[in-house]
CSV table of N, CA, C and O in Angstrom, one decimal:
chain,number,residue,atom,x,y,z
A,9,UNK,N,0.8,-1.2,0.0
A,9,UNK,CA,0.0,0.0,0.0
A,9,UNK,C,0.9,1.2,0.0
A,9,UNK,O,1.9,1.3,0.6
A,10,UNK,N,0.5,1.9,-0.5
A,10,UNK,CA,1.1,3.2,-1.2
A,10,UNK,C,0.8,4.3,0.4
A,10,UNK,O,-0.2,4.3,1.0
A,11,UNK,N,1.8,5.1,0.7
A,11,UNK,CA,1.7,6.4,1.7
A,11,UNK,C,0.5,7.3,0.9
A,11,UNK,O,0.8,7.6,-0.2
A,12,UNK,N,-0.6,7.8,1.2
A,12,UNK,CA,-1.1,8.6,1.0
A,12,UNK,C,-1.4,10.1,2.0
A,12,UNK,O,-1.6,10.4,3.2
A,13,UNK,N,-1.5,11.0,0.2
A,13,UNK,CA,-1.2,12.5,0.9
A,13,UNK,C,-2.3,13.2,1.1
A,13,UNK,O,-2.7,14.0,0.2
A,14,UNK,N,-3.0,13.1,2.2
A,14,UNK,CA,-4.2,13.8,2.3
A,14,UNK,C,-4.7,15.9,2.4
A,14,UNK,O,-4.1,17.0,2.1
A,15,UNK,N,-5.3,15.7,2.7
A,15,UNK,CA,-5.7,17.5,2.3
A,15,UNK,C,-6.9,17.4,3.6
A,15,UNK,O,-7.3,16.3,4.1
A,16,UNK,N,-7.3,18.7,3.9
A,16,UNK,CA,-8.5,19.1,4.9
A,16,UNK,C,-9.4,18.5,4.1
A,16,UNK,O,-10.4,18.2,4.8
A,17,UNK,N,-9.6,18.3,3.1
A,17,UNK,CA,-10.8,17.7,2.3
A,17,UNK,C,-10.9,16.6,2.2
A,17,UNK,O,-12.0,16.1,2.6
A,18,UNK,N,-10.2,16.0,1.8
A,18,UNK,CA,-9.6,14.1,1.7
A,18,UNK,C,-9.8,13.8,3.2
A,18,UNK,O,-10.8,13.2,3.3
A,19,UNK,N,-9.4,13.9,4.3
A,19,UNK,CA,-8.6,13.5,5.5
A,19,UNK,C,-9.9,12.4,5.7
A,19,UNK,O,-9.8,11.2,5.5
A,20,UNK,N,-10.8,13.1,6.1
A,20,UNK,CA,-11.9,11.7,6.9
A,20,UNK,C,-12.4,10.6,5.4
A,20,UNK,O,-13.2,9.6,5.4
A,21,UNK,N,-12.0,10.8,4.9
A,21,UNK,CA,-12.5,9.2,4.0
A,21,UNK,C,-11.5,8.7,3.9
A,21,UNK,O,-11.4,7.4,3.7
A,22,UNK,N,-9.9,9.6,4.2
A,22,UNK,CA,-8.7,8.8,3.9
A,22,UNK,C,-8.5,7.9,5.2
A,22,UNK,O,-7.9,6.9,5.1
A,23,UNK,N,-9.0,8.4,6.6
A,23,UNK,CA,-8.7,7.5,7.8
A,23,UNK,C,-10.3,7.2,8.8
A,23,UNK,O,-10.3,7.0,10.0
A,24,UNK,N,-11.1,7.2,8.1
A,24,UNK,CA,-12.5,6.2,8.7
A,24,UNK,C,-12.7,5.1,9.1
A,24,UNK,O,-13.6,4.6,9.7
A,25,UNK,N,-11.3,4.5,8.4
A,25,UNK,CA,-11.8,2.8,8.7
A,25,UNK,C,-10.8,2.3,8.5
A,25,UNK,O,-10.1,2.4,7.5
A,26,UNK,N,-10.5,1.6,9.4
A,26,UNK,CA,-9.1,0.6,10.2
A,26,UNK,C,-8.4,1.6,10.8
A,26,UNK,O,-8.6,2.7,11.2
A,27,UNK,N,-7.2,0.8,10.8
A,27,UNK,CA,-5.8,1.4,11.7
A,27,UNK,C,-5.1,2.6,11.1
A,27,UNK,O,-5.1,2.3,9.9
A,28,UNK,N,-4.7,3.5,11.1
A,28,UNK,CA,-4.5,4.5,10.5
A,28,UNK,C,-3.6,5.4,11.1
A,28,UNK,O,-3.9,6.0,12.1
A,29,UNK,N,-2.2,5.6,10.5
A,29,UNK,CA,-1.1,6.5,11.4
A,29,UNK,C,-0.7,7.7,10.3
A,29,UNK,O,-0.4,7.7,9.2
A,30,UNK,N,-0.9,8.5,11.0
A,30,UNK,CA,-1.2,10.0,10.1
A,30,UNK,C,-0.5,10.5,10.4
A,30,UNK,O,-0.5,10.8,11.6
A,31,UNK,N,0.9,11.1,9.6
A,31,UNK,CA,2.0,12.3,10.2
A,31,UNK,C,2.0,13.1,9.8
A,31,UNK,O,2.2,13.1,8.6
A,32,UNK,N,1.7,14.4,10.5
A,32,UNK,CA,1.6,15.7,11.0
A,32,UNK,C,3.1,16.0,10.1
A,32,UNK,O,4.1,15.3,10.3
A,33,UNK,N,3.2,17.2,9.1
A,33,UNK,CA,4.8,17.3,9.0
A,33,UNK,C,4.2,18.6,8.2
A,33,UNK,O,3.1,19.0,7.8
A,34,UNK,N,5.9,19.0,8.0
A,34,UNK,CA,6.0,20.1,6.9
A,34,UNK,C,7.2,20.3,6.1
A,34,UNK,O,8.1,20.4,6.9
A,35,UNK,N,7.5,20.4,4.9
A,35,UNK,CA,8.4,20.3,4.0
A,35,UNK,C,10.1,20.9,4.7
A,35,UNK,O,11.2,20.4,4.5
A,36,UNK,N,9.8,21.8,5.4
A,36,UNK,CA,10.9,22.4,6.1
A,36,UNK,C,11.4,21.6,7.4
A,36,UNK,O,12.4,21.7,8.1
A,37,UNK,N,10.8,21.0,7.4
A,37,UNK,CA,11.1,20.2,9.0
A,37,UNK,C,12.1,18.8,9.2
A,37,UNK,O,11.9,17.7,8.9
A,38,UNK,N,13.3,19.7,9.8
A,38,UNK,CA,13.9,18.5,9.4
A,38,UNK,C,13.8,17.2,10.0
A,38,UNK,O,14.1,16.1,9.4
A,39,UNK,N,13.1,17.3,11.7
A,39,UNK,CA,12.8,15.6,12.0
A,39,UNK,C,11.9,15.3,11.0
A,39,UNK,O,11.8,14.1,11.2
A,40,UNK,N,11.1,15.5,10.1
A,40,UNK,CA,9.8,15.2,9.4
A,40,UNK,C,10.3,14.7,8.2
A,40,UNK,O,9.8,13.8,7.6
A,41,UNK,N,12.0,15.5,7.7
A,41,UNK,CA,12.6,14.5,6.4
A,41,UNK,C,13.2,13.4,6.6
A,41,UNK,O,13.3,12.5,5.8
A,42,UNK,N,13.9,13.4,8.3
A,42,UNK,CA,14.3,12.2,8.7
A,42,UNK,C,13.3,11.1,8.8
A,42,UNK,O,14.0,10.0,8.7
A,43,UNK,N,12.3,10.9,9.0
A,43,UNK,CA,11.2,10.1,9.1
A,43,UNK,C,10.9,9.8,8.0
A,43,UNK,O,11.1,8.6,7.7
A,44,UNK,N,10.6,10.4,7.1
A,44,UNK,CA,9.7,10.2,6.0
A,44,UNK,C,10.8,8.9,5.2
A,44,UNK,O,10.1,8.4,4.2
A,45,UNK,N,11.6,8.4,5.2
A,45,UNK,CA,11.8,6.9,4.8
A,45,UNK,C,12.0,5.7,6.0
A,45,UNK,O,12.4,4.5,6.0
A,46,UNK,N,11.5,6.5,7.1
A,46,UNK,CA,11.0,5.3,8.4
A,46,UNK,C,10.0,4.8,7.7
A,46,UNK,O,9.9,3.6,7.3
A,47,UNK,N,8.9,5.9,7.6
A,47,UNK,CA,7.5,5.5,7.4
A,47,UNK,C,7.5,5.0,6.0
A,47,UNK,O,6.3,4.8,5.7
A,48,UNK,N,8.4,4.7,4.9
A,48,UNK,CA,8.0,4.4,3.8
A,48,UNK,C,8.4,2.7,4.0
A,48,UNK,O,7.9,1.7,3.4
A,49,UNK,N,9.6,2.6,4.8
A,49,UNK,CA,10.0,1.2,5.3
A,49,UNK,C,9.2,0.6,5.8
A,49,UNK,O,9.2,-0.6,5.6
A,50,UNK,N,8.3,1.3,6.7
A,50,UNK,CA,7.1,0.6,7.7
A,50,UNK,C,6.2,0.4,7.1
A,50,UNK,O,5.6,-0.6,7.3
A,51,UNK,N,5.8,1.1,6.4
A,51,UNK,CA,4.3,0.9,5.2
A,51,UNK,C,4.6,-0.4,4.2
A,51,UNK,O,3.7,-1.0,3.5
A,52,UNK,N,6.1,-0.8,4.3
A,52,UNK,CA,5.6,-2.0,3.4
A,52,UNK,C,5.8,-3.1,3.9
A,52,UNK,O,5.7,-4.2,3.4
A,53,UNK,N,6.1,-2.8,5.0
A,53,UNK,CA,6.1,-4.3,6.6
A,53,UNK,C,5.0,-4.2,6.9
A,53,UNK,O,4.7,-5.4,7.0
A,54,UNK,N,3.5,-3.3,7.3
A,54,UNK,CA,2.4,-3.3,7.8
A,54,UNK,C,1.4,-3.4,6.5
A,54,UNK,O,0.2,-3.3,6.7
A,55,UNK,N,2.0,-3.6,5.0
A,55,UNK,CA,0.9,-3.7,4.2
A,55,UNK,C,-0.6,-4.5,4.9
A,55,UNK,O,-0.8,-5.4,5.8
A,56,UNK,N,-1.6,-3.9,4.1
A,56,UNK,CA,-2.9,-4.5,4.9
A,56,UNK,C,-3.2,-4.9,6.0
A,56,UNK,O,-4.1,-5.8,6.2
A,57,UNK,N,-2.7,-4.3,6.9
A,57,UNK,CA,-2.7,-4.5,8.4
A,57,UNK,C,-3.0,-3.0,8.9
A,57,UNK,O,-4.0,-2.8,9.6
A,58,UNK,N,-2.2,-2.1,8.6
A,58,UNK,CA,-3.0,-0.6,8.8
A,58,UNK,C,-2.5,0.3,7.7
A,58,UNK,O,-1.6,-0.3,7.0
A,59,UNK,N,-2.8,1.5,7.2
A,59,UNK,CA,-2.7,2.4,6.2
A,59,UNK,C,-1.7,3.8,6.7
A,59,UNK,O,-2.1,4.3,7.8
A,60,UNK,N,-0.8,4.2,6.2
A,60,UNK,CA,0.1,5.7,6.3
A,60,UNK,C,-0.8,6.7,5.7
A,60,UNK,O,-1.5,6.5,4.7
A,61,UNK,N,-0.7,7.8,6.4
A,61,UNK,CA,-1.1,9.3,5.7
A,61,UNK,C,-0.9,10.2,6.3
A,61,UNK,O,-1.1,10.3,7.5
A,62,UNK,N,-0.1,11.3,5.0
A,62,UNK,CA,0.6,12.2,5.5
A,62,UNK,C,-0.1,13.2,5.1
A,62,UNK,O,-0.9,13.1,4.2
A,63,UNK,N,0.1,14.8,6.0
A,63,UNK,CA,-1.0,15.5,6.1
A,63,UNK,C,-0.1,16.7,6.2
A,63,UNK,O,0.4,16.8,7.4
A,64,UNK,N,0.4,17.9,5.1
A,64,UNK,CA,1.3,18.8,5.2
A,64,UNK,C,0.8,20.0,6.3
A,64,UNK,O,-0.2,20.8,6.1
A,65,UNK,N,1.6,20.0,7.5
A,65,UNK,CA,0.5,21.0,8.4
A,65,UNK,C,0.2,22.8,7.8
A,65,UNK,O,-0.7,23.5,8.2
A,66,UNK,N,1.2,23.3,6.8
A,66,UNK,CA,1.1,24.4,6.3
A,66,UNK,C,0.1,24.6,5.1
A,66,UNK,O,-0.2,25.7,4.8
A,67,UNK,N,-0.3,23.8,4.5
A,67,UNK,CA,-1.6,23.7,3.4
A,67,UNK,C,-2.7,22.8,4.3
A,67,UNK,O,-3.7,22.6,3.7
A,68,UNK,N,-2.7,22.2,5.6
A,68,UNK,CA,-4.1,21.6,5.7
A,68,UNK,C,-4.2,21.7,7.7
A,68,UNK,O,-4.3,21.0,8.7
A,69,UNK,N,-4.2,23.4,7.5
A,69,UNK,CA,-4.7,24.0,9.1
A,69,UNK,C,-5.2,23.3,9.8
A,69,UNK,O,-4.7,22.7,10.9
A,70,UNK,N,-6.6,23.3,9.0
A,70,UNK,CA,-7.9,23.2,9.6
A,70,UNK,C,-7.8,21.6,10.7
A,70,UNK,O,-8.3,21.5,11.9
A,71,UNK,N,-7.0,20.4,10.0
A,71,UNK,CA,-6.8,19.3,10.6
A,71,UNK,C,-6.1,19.4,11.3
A,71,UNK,O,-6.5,18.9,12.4
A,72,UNK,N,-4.8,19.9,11.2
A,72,UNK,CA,-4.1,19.8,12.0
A,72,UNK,C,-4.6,20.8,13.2
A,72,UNK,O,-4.2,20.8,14.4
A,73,UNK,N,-5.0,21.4,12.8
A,73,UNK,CA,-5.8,22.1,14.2
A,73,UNK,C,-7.0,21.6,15.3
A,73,UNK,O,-7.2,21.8,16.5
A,74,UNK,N,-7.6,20.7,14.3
A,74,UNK,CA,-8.9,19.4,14.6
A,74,UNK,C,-8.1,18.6,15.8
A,74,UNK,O,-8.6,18.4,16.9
A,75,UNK,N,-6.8,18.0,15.4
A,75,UNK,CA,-6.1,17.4,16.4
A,75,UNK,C,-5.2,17.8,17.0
A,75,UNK,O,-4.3,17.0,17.3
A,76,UNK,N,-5.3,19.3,17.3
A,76,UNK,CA,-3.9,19.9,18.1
A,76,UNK,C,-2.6,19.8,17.9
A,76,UNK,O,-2.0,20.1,18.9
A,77,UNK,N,-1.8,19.5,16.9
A,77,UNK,CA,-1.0,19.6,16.5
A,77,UNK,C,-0.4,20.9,16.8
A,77,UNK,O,-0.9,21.9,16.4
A,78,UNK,N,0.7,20.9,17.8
A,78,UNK,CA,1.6,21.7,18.1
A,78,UNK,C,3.1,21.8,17.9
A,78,UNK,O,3.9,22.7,18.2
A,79,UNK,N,3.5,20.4,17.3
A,79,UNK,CA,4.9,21.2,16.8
A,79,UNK,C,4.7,19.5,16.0
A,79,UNK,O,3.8,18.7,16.3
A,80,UNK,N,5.7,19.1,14.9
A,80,UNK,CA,5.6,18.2,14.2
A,80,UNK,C,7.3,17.6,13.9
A,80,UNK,O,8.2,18.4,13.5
A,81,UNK,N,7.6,16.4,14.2
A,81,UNK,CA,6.0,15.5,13.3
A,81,UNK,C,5.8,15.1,14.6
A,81,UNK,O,6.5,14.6,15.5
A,82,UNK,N,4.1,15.5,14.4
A,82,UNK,CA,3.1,14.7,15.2
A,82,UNK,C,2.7,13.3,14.5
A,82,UNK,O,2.3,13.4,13.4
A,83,UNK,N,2.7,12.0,14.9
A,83,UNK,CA,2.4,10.9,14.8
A,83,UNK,C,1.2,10.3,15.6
A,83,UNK,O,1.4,9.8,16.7
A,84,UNK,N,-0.3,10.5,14.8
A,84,UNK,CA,-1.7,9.9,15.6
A,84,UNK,C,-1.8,8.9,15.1
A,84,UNK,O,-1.5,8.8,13.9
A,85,UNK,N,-2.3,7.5,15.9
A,85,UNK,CA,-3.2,6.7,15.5
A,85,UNK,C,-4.4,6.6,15.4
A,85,UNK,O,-5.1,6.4,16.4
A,86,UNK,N,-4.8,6.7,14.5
A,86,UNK,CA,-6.4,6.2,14.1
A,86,UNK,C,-7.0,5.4,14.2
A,86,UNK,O,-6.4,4.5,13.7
A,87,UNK,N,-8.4,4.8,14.7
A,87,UNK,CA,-8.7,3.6,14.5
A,87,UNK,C,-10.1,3.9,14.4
A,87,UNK,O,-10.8,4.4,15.3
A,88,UNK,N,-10.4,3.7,12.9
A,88,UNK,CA,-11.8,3.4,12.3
A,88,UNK,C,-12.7,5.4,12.8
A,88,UNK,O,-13.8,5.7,13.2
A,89,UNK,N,-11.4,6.0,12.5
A,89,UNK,CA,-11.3,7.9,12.3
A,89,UNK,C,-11.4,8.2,13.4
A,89,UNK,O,-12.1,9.3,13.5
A,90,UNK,N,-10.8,7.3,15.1
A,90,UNK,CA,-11.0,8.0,16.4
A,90,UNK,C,-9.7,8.2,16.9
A,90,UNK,O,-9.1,7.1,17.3
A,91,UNK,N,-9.1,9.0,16.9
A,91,UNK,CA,-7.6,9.0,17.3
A,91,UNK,C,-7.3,8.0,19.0
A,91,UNK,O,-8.1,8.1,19.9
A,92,UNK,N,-6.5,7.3,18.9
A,92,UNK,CA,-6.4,6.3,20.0
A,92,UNK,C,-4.6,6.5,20.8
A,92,UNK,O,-4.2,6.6,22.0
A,93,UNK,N,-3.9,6.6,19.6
A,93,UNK,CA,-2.8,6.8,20.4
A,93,UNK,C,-1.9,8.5,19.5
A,93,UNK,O,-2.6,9.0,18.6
A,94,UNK,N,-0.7,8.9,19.8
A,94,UNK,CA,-0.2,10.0,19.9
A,94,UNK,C,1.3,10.0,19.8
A,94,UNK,O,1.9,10.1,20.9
A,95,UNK,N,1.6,10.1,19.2
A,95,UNK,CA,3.5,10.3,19.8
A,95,UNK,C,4.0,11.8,18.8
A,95,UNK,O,3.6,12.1,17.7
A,96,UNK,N,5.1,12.5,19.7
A,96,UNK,CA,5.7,13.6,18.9
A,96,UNK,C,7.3,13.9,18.7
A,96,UNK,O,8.2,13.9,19.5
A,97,UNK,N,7.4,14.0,17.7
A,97,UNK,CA,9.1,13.8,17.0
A,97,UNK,C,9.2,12.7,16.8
A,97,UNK,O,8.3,11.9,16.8
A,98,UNK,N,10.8,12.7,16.3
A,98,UNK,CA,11.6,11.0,15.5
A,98,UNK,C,11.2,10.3,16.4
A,98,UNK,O,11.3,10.5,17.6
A,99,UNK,N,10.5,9.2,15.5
A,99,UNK,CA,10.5,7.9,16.4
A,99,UNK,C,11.4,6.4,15.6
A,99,UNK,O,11.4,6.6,14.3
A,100,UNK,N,12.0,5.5,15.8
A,100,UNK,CA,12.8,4.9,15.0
A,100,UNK,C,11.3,3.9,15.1
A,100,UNK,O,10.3,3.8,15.9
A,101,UNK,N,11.8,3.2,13.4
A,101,UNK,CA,10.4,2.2,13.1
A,101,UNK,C,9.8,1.4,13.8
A,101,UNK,O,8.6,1.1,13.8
A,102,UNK,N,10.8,0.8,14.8
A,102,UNK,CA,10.1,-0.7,15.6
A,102,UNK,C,9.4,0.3,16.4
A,102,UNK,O,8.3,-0.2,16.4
A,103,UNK,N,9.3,1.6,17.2
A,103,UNK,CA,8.4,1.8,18.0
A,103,UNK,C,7.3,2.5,17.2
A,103,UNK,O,6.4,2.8,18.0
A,104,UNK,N,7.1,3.0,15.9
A,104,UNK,CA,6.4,2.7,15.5
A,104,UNK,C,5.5,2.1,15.0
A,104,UNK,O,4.3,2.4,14.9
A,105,UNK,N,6.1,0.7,14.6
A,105,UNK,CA,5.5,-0.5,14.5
A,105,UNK,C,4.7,-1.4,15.7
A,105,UNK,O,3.9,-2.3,15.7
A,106,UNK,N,5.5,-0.6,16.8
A,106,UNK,CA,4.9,-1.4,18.2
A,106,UNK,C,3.7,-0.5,18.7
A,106,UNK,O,2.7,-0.9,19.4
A,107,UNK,N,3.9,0.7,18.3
A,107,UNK,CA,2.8,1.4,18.6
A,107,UNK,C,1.2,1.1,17.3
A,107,UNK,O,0.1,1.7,17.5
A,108,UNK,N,1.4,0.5,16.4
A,108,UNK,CA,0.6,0.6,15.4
A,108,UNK,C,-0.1,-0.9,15.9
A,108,UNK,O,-1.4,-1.1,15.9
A,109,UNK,N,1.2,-2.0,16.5
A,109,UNK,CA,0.5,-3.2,16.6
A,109,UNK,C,-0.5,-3.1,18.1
A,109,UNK,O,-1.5,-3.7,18.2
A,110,UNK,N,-0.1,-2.2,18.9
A,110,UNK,CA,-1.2,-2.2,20.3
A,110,UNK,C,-2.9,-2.0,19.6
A,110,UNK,O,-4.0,-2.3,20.2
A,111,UNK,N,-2.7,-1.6,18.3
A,111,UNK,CA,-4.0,-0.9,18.1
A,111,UNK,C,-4.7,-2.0,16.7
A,111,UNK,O,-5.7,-1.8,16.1
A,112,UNK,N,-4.0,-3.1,16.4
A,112,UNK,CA,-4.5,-3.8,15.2
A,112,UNK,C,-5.8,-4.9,15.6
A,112,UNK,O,-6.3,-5.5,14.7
């Protein structure tokens, strides 16, 4: 499954249903460039088991304001579009992955 890039418009059909880890980022940010090939490593170890989506905080406010996002990368879990867990800054993949598996 492919990382998808959602918008304030997209967001709730892109994470309504199943497991869903959504990072909070912005083009300038450098923990957010450091991550961004964690999460592309982990999206294809968690194929069909839960979904990636990334959500640019400077073109899509409105959400990241919906979930408080205060400094990035913010990292939510979703489950079936109810946020369940949280983490903020680099996280290395296994605790990502261990954080995705509490929630499968």
């Amino acid at each position: 499954m492919a990382i998808v890039n959602a918008t304030d418009q997209t967001f709730t059909a892109e994470t309504n249903e199943g497991v869903v880890l959504v990072d909070f980022w912005a083009p300038w940010c450098g923990p957010c460039k450091m991550i961004a090939p964690v999460l592309e490593e982990l999206d294809s170890e968690i194929a069909g088991k839960a979904k990636i989506v990334k959500v640019d905080v400077d073109e899509n406010q409105e959400t990241a304001g919906k979930f408080g996002v205060m400094s990035i990368p913010t990292l939510i879990v979703l489950k079936d579009g109810e946020a369940v867990d949280k983490v903020v800054g680099f996280q290395p993949k296994e605790a990502l992955a261990e954080l995705l598996a509490k929630h499968a």
